PDB file of C-alpha atoms in Angstrom:
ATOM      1  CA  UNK A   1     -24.765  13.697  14.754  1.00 73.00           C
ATOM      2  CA  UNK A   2     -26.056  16.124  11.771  1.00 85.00           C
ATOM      3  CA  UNK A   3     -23.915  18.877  13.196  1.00 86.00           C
ATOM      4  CA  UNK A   4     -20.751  16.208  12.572  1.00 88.00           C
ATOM      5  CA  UNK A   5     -22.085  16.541   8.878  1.00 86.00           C
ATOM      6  CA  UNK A   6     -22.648  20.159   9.279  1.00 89.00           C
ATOM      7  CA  UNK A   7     -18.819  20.793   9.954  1.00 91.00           C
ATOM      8  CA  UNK A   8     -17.048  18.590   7.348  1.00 88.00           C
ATOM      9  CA  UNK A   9     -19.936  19.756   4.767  1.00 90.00           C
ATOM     10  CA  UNK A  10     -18.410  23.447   5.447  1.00 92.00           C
ATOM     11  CA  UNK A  11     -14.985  22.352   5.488  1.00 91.00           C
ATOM     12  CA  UNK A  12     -15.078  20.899   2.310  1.00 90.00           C
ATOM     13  CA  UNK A  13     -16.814  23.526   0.840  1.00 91.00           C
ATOM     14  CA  UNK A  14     -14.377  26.051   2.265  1.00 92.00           C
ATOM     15  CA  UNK A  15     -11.365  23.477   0.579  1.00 88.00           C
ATOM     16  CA  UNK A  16     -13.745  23.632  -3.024  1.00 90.00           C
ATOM     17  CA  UNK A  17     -13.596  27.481  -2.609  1.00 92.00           C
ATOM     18  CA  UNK A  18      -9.944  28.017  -1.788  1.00 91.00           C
ATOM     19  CA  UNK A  19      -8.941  25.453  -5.470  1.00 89.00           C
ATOM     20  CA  UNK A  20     -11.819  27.614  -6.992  1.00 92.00           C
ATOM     21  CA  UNK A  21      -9.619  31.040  -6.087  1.00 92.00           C
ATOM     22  CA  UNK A  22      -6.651  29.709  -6.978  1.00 89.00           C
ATOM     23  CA  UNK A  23      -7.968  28.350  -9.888  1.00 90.00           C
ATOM     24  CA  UNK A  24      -8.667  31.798 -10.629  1.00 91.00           C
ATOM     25  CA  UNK A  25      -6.009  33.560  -9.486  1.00 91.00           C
ATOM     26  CA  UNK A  26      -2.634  31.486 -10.059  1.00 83.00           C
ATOM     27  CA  UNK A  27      -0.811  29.753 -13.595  1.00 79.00           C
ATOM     28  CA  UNK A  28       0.349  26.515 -13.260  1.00 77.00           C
ATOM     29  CA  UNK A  29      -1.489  22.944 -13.165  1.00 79.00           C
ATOM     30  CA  UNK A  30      -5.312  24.561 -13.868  1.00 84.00           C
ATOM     31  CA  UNK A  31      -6.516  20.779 -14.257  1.00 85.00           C
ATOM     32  CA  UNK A  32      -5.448  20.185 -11.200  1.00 85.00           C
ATOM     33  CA  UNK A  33      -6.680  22.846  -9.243  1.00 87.00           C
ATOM     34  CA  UNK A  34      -9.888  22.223 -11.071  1.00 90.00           C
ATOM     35  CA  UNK A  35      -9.692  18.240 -10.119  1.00 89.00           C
ATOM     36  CA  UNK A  36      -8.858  19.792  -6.284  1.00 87.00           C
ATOM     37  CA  UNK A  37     -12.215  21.864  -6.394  1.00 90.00           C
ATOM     38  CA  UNK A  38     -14.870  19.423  -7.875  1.00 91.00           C
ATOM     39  CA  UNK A  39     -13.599  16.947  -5.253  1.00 89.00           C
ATOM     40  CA  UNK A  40     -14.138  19.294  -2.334  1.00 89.00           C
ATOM     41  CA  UNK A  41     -17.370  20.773  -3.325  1.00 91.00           C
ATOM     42  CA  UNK A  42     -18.500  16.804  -4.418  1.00 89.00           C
ATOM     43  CA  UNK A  43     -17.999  16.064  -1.159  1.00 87.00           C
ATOM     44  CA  UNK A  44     -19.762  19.285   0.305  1.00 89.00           C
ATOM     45  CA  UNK A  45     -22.253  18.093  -1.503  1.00 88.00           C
ATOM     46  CA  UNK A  46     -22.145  14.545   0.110  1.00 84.00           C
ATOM     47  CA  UNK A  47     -21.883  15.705   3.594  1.00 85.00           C
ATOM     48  CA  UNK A  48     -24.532  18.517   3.211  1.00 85.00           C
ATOM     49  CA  UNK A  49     -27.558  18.066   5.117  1.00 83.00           C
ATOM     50  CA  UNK A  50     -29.748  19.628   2.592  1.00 84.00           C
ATOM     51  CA  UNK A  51     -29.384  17.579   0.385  1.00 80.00           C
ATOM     52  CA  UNK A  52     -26.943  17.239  -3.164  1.00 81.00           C
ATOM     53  CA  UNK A  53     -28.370  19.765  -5.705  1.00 84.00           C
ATOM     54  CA  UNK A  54     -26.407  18.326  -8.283  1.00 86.00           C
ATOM     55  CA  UNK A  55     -26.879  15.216  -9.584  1.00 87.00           C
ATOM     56  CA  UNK A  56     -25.246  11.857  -9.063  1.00 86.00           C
ATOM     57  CA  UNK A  57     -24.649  11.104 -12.944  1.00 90.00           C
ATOM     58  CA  UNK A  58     -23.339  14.541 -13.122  1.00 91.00           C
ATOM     59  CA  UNK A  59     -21.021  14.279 -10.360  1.00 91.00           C
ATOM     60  CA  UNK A  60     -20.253  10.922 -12.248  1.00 92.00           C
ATOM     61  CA  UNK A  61     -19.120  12.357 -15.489  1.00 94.00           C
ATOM     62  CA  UNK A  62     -17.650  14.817 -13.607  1.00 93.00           C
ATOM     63  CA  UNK A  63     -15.177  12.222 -11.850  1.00 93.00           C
ATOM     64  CA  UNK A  64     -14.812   9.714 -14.550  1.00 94.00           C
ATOM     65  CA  UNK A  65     -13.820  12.646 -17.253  1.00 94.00           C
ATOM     66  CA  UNK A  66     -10.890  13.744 -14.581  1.00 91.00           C
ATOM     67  CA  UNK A  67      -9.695  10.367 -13.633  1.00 91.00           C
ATOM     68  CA  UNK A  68      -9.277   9.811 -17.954  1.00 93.00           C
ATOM     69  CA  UNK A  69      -7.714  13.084 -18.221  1.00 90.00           C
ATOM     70  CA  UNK A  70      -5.302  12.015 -15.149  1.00 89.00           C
ATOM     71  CA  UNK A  71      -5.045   8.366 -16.372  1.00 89.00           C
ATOM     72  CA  UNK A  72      -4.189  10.114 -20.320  1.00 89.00           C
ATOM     73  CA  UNK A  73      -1.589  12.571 -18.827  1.00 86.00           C
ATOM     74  CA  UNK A  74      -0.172   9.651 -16.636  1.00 84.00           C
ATOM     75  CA  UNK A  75       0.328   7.689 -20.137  1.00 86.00           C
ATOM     76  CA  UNK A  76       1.356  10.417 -22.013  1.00 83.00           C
ATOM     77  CA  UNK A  77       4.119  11.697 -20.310  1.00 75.00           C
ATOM     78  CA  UNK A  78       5.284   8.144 -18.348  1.00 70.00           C
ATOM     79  CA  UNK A  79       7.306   7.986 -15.435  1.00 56.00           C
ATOM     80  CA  UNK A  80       8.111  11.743 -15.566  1.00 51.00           C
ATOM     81  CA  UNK A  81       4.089  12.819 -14.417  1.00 60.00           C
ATOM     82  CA  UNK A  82       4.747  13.422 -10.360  1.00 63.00           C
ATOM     83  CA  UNK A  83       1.141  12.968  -9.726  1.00 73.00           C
ATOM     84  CA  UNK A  84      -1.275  11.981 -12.245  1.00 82.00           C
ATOM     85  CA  UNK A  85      -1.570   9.167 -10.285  1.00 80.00           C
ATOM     86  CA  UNK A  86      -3.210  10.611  -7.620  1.00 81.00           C
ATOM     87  CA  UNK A  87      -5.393  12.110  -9.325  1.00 85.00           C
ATOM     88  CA  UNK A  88      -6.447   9.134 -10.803  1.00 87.00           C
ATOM     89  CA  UNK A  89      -6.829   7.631  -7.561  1.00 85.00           C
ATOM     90  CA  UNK A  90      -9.086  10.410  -6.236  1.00 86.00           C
ATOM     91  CA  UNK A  91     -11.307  10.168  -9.085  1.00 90.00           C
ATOM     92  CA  UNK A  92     -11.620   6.487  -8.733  1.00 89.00           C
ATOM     93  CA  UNK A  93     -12.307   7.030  -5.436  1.00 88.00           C
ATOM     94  CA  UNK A  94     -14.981   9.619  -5.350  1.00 88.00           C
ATOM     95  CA  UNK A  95     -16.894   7.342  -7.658  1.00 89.00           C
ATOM     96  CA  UNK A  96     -16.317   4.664  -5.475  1.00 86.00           C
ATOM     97  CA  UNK A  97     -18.213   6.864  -2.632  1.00 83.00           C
ATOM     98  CA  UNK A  98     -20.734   7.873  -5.341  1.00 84.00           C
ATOM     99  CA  UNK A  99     -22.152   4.102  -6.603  1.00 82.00           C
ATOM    100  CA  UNK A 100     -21.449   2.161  -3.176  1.00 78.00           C
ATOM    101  CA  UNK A 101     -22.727   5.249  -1.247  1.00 63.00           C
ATOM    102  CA  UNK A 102     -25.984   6.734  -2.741  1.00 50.00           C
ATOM    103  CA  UNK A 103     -27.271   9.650  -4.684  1.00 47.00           C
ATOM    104  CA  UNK A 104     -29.160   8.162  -7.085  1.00 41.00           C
ATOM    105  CA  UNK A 105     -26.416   6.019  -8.904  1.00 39.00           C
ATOM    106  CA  UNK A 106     -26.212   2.511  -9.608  1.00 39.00           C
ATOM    107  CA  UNK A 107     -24.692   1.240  -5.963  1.00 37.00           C
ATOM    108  CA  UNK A 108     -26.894   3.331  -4.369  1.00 40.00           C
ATOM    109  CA  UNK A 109     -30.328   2.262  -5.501  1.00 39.00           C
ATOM    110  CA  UNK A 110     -31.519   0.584  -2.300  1.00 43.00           C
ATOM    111  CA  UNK A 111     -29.367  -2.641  -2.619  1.00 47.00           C
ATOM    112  CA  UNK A 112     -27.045  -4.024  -0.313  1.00 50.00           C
ATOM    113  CA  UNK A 113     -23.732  -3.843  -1.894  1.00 56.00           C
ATOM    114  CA  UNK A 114     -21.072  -6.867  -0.647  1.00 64.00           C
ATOM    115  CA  UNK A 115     -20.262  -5.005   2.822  1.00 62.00           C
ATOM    116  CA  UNK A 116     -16.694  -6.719   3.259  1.00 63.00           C
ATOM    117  CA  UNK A 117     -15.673  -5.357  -0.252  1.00 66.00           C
ATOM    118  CA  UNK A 118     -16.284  -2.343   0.140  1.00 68.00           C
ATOM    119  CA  UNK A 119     -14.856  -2.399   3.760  1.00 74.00           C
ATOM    120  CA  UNK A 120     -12.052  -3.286   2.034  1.00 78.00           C
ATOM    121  CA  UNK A 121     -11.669  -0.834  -1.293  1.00 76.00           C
ATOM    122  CA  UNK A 122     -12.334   1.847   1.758  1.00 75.00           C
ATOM    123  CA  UNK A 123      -9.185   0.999   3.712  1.00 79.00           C
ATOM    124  CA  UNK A 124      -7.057   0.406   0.613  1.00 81.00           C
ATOM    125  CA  UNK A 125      -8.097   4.346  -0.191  1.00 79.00           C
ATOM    126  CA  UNK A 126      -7.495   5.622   2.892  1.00 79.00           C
ATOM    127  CA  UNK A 127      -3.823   3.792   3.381  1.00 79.00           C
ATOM    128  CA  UNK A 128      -3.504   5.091  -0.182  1.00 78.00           C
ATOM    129  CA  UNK A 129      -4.430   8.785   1.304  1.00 74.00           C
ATOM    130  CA  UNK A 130      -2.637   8.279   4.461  1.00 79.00           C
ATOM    131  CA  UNK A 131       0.577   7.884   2.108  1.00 78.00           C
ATOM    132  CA  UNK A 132      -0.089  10.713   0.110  1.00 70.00           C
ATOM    133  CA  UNK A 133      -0.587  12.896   3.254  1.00 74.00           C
ATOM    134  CA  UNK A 134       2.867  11.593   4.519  1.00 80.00           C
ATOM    135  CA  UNK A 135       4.849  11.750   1.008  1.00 76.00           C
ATOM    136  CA  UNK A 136       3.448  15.339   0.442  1.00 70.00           C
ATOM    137  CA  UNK A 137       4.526  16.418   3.995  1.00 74.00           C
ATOM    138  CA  UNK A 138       7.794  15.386   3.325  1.00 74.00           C
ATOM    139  CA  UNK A 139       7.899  17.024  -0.015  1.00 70.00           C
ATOM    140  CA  UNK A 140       6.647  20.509   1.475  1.00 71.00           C
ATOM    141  CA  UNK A 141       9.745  19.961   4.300  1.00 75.00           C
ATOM    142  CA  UNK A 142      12.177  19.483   1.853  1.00 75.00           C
ATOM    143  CA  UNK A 143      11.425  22.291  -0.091  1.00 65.00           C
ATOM    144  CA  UNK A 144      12.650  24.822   0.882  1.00 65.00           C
ATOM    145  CA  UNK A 145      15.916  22.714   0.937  1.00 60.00           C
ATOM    146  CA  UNK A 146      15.300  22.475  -2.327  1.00 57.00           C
ATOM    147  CA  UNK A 147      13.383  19.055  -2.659  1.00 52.00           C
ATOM    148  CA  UNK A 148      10.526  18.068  -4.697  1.00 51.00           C
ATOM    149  CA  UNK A 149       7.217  19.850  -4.172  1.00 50.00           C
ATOM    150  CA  UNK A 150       4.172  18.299  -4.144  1.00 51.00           C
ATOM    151  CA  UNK A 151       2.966  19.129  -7.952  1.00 51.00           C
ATOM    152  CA  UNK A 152       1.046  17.222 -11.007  1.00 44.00           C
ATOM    153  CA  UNK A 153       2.634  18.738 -13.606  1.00 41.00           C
ATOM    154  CA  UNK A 154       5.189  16.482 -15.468  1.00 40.00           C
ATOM    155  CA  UNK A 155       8.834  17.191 -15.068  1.00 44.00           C
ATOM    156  CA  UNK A 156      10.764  19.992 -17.369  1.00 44.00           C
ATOM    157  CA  UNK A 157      12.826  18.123 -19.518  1.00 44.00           C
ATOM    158  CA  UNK A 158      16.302  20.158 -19.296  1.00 45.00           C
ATOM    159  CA  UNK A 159      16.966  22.697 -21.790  1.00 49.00           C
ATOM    160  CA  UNK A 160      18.229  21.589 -25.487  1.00 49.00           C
ATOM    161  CA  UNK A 161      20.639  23.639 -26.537  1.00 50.00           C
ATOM    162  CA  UNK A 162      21.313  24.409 -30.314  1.00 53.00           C
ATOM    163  CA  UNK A 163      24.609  22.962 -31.676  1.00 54.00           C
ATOM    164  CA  UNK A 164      27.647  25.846 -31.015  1.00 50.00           C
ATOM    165  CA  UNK A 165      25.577  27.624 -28.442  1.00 51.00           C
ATOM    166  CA  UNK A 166      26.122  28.180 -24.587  1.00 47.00           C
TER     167      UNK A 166
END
């Protein structure tokens, strides 16, 4: 089943690239698109066949710096930050895959890691990403009705206008 590898290793190196260009070519949330890319070509990494040529306590410093920056933002700015959150809860996750699954970190270093917990911190991230998936979809439908879109920025407070302007 390498070629199953093969496929998602491409596809999430294609996903890396596309955060990488709009990284590059687009203002808005840069951290963001930044978080976006490290994920996707982290887990190009993972899936390649060749091997990860970066690694796993880089990967991990990498993750844990984005999930503070996320987890800062999220305090910083309270209940106004759509989707620190998230973010958060990706970088959690990818070091979740990184220690319980290998490359040279602590979970990975040939011991057999309590199989029913991480059975279930796997299914708690993926009914966390199956939510996302569903909340963002209906974000991207409403917008163009003028709903929410599916951002990470916090919220514009309204304008303050001086005293005896309009």
């Amino acid at each position: 089943m390498q070629w199953v590898n093969v496929i998602l290793a491409v596809c999430c190196l294609g996903l890396g690239a596309l955060h990488l260009t709009r990284l590059a070519l687009m203002r808005g949330d840069r951290v963001g698109e930044a978080s976006h890319a490290a994920m996707g070509l982290g887990m190009a990494a993972m899936y390649s066949p060749l091997g990860d040529p970066v690694p796993g306590p880089v990967w991990i410093v990498v993750f844990a710096g984005t999930g503070l920056w996320f987890a800062a933002l999220a305090v910083r700015a309270g209940i106004g930050t759509r989707d620190a959150g998230y973010h958060v809860a990706c970088a959690v996750a990818m070091l979740f895959v990184l220690t319980a699954g290998g490359h040279g970190t602590p979970g990975g270093h040939g011991g057999h890691p309590d199989v029913a917990l991480l059975s279930v911190a796997a299914l708690l991230f993926a009914g966390f990403f199956a939510w996302h998936a569903l909340r963002c979809g209906d974000r991207l439908v409403a917008a163009p009705r003028g709903g929410a879109s599916c951002e990470c920025a916090p919220e514009a407070p309204p304008p303050v206008h001086a005293a005896g302007t309009v």
